[in-house]
mmCIF file of C-alpha atoms and ligand atoms in Angstrom:
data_model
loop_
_atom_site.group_PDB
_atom_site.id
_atom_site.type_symbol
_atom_site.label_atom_id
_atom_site.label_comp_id
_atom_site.label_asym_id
_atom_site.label_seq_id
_atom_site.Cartn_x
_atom_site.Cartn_y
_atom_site.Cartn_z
ATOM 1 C CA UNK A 125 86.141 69.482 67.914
ATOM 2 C CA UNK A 126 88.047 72.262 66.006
ATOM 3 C CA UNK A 127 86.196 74.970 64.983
ATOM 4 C CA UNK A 128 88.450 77.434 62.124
ATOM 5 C CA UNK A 129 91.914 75.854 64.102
ATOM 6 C CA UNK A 130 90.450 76.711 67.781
ATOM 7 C CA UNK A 131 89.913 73.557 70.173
ATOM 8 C CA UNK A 132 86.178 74.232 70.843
ATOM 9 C CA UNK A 133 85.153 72.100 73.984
ATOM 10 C CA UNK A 134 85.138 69.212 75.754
ATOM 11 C CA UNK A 135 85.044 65.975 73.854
ATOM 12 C CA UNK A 136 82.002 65.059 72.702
ATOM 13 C CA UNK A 137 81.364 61.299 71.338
ATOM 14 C CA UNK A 138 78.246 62.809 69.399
ATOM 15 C CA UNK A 139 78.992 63.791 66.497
ATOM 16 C CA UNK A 140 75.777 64.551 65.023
ATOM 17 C CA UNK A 141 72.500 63.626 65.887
ATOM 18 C CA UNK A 142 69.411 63.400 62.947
ATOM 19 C CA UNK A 143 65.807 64.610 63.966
ATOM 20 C CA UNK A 144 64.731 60.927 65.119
ATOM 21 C CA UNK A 145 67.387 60.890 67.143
ATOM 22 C CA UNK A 146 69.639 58.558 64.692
ATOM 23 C CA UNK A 147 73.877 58.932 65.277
ATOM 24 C CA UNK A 148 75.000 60.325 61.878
ATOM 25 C CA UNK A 149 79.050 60.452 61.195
ATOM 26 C CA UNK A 150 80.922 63.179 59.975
ATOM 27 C CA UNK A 151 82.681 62.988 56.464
ATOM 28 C CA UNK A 152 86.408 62.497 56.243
ATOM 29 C CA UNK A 153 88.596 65.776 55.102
ATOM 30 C CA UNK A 154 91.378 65.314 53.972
ATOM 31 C CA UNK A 155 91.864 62.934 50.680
ATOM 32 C CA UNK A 156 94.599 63.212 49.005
ATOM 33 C CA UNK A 157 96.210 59.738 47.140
ATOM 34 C CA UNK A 158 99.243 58.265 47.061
ATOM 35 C CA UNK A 159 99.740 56.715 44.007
ATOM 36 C CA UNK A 160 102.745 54.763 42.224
ATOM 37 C CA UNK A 161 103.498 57.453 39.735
ATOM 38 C CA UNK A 162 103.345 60.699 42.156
ATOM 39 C CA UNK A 163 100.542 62.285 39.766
ATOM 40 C CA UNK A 164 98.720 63.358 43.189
ATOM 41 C CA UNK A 165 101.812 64.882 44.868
ATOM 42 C CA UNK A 166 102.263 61.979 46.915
ATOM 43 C CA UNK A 167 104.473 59.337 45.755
ATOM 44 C CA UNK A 168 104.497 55.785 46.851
ATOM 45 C CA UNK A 169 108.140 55.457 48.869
ATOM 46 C CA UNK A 170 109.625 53.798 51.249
ATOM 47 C CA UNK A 171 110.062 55.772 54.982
ATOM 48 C CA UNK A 172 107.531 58.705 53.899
ATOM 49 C CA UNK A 173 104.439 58.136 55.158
ATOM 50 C CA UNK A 174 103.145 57.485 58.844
ATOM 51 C CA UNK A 175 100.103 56.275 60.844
ATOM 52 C CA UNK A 176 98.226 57.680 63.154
ATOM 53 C CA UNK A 177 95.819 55.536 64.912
ATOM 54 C CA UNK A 178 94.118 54.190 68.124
ATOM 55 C CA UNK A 179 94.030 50.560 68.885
ATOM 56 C CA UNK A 180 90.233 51.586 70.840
ATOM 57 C CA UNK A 181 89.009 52.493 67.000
ATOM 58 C CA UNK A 182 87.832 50.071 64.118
ATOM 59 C CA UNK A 183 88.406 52.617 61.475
ATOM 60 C CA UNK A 184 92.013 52.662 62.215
ATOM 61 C CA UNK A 185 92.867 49.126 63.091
ATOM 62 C CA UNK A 186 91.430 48.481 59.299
ATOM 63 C CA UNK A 187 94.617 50.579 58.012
ATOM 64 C CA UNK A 188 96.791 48.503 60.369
ATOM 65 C CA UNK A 189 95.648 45.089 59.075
ATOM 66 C CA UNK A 190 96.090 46.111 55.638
ATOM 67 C CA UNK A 191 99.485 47.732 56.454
ATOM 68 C CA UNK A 192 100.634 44.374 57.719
ATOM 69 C CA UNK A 193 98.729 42.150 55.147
ATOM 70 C CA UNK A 194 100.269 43.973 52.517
ATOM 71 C CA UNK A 195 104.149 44.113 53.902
ATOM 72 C CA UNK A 196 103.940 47.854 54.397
ATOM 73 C CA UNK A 197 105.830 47.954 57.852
ATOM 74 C CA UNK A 198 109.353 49.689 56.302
ATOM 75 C CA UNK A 199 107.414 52.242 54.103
ATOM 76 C CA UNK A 200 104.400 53.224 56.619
ATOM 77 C CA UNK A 201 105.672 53.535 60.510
ATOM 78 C CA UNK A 202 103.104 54.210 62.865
ATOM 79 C CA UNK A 203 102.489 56.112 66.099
ATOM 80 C CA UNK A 204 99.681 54.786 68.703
ATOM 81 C CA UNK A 205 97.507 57.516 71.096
ATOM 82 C CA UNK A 206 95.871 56.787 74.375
ATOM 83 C CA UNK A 207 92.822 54.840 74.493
ATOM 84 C CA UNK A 208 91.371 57.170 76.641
ATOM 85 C CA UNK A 209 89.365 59.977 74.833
ATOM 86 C CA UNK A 210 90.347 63.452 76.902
ATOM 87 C CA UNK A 211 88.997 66.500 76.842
ATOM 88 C CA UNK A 212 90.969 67.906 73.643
ATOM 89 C CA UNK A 213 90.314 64.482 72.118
ATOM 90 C CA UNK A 214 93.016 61.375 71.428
ATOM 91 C CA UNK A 215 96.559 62.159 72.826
ATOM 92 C CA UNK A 216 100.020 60.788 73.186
ATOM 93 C CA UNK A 217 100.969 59.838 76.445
ATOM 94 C CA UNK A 218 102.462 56.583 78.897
ATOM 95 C CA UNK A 219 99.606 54.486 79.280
ATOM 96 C CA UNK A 220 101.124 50.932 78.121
ATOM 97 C CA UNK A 221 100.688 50.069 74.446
ATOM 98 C CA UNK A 222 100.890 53.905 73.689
ATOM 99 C CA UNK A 223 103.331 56.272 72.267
ATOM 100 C CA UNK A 224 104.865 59.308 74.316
ATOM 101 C CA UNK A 225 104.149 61.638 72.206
ATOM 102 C CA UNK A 226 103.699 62.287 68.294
ATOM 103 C CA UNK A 227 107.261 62.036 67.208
ATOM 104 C CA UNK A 228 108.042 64.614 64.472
ATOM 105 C CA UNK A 229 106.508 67.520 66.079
ATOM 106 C CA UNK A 230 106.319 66.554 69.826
ATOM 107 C CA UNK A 231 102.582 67.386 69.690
ATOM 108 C CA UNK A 232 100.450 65.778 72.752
ATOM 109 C CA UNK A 233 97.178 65.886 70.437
ATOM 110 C CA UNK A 234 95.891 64.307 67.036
ATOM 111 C CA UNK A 235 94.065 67.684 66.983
ATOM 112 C CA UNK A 236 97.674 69.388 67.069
ATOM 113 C CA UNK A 237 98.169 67.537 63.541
ATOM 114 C CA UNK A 238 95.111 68.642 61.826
ATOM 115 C CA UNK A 239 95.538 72.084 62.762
ATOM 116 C CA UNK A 240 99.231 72.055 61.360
ATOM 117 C CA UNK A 241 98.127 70.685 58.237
ATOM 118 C CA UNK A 242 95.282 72.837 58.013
ATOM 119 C CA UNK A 243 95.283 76.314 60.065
ATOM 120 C CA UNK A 244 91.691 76.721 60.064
ATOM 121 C CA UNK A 245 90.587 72.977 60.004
ATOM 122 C CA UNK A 246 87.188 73.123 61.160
ATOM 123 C CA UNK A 247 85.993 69.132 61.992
ATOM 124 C CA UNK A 248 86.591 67.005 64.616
ATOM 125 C CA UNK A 249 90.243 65.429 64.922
ATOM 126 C CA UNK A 250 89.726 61.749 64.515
ATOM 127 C CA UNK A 251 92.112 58.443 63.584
ATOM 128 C CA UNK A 252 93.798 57.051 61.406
ATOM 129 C CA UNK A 253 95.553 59.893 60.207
ATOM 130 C CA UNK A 254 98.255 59.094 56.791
ATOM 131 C CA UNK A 255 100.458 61.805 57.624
ATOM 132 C CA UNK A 256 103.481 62.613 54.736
ATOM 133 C CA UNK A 257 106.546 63.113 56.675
ATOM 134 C CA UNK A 258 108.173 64.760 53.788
ATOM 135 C CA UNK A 259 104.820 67.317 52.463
ATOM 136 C CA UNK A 260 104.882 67.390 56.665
ATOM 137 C CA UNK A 261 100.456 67.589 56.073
ATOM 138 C CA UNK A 262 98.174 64.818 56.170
ATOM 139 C CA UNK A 263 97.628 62.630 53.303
ATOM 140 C CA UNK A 264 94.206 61.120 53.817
ATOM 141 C CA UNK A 265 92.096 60.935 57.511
ATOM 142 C CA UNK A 266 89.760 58.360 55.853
ATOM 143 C CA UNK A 267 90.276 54.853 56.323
ATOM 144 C CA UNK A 268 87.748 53.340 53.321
ATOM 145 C CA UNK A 269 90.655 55.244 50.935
ATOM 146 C CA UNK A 270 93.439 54.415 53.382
ATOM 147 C CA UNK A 271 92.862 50.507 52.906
ATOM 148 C CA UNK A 272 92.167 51.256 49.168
ATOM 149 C CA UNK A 273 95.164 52.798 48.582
ATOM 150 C CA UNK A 274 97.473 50.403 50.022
ATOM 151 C CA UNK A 275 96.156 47.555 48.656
ATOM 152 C CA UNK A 276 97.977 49.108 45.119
ATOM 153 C CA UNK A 277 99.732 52.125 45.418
ATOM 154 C CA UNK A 278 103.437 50.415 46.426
ATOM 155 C CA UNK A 279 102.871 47.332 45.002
ATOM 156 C CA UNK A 280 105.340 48.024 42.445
ATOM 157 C CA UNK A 281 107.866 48.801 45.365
ATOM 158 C CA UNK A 282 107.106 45.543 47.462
ATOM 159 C CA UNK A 283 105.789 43.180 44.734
ATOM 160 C CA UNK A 284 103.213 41.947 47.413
ATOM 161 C CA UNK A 285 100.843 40.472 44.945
ATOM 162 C CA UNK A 286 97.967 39.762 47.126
ATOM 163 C CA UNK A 287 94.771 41.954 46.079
ATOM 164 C CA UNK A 288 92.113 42.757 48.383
ATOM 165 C CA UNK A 289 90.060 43.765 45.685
ATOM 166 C CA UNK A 290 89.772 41.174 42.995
ATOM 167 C CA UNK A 291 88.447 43.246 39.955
ATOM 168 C CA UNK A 292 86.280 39.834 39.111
ATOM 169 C CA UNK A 293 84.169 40.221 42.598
ATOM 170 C CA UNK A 294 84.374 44.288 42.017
ATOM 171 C CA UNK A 295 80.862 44.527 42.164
ATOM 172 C CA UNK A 296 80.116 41.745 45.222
ATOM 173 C CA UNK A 297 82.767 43.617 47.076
ATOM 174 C CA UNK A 298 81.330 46.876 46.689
ATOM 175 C CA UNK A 299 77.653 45.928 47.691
ATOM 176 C CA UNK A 300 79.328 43.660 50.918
ATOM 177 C CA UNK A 301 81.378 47.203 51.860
ATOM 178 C CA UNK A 302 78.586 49.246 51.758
ATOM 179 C CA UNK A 303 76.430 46.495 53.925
ATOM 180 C CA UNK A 304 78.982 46.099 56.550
ATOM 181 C CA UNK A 305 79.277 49.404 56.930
ATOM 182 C CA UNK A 306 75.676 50.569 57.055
ATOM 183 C CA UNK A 307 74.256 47.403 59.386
ATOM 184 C CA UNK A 308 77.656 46.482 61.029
ATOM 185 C CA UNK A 309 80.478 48.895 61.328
ATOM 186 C CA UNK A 310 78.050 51.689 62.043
ATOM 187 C CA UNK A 311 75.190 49.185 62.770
ATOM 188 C CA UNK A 312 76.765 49.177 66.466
ATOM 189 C CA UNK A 313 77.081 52.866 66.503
ATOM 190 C CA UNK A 314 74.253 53.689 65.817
ATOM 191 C CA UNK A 315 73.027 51.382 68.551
ATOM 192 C CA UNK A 316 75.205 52.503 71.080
ATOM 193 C CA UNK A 317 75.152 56.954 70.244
ATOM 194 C CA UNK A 318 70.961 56.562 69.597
ATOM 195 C CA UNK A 319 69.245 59.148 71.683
ATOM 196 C CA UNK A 320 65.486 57.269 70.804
ATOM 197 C CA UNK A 321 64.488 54.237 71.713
ATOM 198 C CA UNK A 322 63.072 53.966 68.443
ATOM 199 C CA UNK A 323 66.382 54.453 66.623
ATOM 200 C CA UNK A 324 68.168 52.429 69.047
ATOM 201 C CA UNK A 325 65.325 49.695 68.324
ATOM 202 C CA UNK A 326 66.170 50.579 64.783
ATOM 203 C CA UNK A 327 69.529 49.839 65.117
ATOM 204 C CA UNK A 328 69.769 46.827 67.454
ATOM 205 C CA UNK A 329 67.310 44.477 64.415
ATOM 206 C CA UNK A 330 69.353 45.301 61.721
ATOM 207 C CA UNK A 331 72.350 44.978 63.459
ATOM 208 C CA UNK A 332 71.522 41.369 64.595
ATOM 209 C CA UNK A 333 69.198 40.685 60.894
ATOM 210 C CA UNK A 334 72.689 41.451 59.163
ATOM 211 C CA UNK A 335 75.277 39.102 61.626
ATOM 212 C CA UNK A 336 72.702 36.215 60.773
ATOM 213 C CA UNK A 337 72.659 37.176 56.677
ATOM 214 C CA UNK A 338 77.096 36.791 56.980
ATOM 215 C CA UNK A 339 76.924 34.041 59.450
ATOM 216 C CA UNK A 340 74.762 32.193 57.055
ATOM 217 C CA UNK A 341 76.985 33.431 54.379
ATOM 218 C CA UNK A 342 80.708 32.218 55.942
ATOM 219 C CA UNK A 343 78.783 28.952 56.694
ATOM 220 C CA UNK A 344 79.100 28.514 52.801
ATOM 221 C CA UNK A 345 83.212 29.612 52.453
ATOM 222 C CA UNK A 346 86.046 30.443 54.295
ATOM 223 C CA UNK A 347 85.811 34.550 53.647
ATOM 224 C CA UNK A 348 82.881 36.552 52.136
ATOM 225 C CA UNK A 349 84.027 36.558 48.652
ATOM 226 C CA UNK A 350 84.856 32.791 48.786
ATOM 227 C CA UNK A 351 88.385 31.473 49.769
ATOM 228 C CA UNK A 352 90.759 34.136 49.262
ATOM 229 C CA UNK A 353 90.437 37.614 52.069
ATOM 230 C CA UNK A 354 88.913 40.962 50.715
ATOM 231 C CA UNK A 355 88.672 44.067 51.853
ATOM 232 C CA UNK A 356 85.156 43.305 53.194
ATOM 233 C CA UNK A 357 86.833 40.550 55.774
ATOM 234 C CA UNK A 358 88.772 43.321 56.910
ATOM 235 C CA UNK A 359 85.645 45.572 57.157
ATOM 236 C CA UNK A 360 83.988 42.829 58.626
ATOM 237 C CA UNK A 361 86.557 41.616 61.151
ATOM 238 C CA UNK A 362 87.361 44.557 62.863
ATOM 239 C CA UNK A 363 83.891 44.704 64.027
ATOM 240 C CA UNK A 364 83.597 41.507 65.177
ATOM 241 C CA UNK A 365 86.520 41.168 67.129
ATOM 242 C CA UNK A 366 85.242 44.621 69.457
ATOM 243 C CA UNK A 367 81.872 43.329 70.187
ATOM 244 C CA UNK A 368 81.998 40.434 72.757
ATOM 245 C CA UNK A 369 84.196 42.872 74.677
ATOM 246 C CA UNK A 370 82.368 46.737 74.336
ATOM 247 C CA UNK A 371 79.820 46.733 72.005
ATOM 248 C CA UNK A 372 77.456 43.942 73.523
ATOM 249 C CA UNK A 373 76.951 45.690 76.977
ATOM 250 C CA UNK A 374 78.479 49.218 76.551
ATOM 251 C CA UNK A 375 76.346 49.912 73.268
ATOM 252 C CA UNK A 376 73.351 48.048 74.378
ATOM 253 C CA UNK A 377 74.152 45.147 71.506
ATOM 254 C CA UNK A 378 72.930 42.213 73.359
ATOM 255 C CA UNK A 379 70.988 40.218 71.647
ATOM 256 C CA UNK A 380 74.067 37.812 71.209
ATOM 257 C CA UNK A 381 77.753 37.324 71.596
ATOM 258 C CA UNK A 382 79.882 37.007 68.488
ATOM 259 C CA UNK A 383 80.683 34.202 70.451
ATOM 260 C CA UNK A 384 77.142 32.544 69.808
ATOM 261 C CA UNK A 385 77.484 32.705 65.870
ATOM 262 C CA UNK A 386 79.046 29.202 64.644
ATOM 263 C CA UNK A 387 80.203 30.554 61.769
ATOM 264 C CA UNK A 388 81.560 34.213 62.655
ATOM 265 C CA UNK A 389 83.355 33.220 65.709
ATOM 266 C CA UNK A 390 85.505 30.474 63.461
ATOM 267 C CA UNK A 391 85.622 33.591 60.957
ATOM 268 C CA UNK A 392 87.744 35.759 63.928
ATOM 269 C CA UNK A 393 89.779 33.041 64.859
ATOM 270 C CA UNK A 394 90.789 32.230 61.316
ATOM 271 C CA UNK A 395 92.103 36.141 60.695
ATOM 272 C CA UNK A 396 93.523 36.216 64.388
ATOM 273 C CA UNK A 397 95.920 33.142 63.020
ATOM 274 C CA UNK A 398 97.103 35.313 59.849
ATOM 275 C CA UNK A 399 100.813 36.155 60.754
ATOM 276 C CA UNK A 400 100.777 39.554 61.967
ATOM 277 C CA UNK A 401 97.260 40.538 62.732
ATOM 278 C CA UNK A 402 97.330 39.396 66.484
ATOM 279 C CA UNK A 403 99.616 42.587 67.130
ATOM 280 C CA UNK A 404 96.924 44.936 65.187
ATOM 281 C CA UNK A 405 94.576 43.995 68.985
ATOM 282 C CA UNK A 406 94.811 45.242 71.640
ATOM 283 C CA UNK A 407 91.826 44.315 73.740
ATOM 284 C CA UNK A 408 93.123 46.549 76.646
ATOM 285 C CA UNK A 409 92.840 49.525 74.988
ATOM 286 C CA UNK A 410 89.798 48.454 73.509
ATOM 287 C CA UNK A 411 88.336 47.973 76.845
ATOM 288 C CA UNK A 412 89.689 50.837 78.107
ATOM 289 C CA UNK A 413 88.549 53.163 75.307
ATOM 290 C CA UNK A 414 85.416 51.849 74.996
ATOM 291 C CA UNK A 415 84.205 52.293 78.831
ATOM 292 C CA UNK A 416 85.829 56.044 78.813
ATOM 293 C CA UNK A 417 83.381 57.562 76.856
ATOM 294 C CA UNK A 418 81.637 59.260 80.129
ATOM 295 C CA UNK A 419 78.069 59.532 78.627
ATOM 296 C CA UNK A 420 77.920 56.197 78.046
ATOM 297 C CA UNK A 421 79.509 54.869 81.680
ATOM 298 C CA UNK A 422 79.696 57.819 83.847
ATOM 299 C CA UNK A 423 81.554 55.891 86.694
ATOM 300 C CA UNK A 424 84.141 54.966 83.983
ATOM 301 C CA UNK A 425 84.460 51.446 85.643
ATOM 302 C CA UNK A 426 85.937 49.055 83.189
ATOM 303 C CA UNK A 427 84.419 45.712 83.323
ATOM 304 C CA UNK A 428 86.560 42.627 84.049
ATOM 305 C CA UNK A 429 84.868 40.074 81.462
ATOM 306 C CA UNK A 430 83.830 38.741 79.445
ATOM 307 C CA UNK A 431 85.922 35.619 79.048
ATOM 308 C CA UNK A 432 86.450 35.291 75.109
ATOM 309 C CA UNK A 433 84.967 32.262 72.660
ATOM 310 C CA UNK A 434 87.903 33.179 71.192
ATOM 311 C CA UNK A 435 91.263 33.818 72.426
ATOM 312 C CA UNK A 436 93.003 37.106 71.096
HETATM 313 N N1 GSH B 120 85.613 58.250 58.573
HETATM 314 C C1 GSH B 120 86.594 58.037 59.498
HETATM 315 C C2 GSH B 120 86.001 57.822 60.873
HETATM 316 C C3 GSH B 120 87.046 57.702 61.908
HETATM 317 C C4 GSH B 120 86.462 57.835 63.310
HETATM 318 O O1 GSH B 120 85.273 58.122 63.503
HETATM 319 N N2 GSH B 120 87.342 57.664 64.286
HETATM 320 C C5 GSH B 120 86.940 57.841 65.676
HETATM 321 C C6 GSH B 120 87.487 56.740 66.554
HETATM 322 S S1 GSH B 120 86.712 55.201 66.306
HETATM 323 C C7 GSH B 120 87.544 59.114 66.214
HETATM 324 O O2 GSH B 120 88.713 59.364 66.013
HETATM 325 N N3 GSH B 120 86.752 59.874 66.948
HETATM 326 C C8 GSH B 120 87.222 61.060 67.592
HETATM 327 C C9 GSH B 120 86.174 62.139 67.521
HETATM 328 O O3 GSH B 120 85.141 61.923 66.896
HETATM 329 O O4 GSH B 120 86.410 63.197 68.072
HETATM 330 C C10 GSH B 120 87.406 56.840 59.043
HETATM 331 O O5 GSH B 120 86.838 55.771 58.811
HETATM 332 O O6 GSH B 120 88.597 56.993 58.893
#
């Protein structure tokens, strides 16, 4: 991580660890908001803005799917790292899928971009990053606002009308985010960075109490707020479509395979079929990434299977 600018030490997936040995994540810097009018300093327009991001890392493919669900390709481009987590972090490079190298300053590292935007950043240097090309600082390095702020701030600009968070299901919404995140998103985190066996325990029944609560649920409608796609599909989805492949063995989550649940494996392969979101996977990199992270698969031998309920 960065500690007042300086690259501290070698990567280190834990980020922090409670007393019971619980994996607790660090809160997002940087969060500025772009906005129709400008009020914030950052404008909605087209060709300013850029993404940063990791096809290995949930948080990031969420910004992704809502950049493409929400026609944002000509006003947000985007740059892809490594999936491979080195020593100073995420970084640019050849490994197919990837990009060379961050393209407005040359910089090898994500860390590189934090420290330009912030001299003395201390924090670690994670994706999705909203960089402003034209402010030449990051925007936002949280992806809950990320998502939030495209779904509105450039609707005016693109007249995409589709709104991934109907102000009728505010509240539902709300209480489904905050679920997914705790038992899901994180749920498998917390399973796969516990250093107890009681909070890994912890972790691995409400993980699996929570996929049978939305299983049930999606056995009732199409998406979790009924037929039209939220935000919380997104949430949800990004999840689901890493487990199968890293979080069942790598993180320990094996109760079940995504591929078991009727109603969550027909939930994936309905999103995978929405135009676009097939190029916001890569399960290579997710592979990849996944089975770098040395303390969790020291020989850093990537596994072959599984074969996938689902095709992606
Ligand atoms: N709160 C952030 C979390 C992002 C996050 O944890 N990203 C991970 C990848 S999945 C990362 O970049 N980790 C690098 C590190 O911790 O050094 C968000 O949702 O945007």
């Amino acid at each position: 991580m960065l500690v007042d600018g300086k690259w501290t030490k070698s990567w280190d997936p834990y980020q922090k660890t409670s007393n019971d040995g619980s994996f607790v994540r660090q809160i997002s810097s940087f969060r500025h908001w772009i906005t129709p009018t400008g009020d914030t300093g950052f404008v909605a327009e087209k060709d300013r803005y850029h993404l940063f991001v990791s096809y290995v890392c949930p948080w990031a493919c969420r910004t992704l799917m809502v950049r493409r669900l929400k026609q944002l390709e000509d006003y947000i481009s985007v740059s892809v790292v490594e999936p491979f987590l080195t020593d100073e972090g995420w970084n640019f490079g050849s490994y197919p899928g990837a990009d060379d190298v961050d393209p407005f300053h040359g910089f090898k590292y994500i860390h590189q971009l934090y420290t330009h935007a912030d001299a003395l950043y201390t924090g670690r240097a994670t994706v999705p990053v909203l960089w402003d090309k034209k402010l030449n600082t990051i925007v936002n390095n949280e992806s809950a606002d990320i998502i939030e702020m495209l779904n509105t701030a450039f609707n005016h600009l693109t007249n995409n009308q589709l709104n991934l968070r109907p102000k009728d299901k505010l509240t539902e919404l709300l209480d489904l985010n905050d679920f997914i995140y705790q038992e899901i998103n994180n749920g498998v985190y917390k399973a796969g960075f516990a250093q107890s066996q009681n909070a890994y325990q912890r972790a691995y029944e409400n993980l699996f109490s929570a996929l049978d609560v939305l299983d049930e649920k999606l056995s009732h409608s199409s998406y979790l707020l009924g037929e039209k796609i939220s935000e919380a599909d997104i949430r949800l989805f990004v999840t689901l479509v890493r487990f199968d492949v890293a979080y069942y063995s790598l993180f320990k989550c094996n109760k079940k395979h995504i591929g078991e649940y009727e109603h969550l494996s027909a939930f994936i392969d309905k999103i995978i079929h929405i135009p676009g979101i097939k190029e916001t996977i890569n399960i290579d990199h997710i592979k990849t990434g996944y089975y770098s992270v040395k303390a969790l698969n020291p020989t850093g031998i990537v596994p072959v299977g599984p074969e996938l309920a689902v095709a992606i």
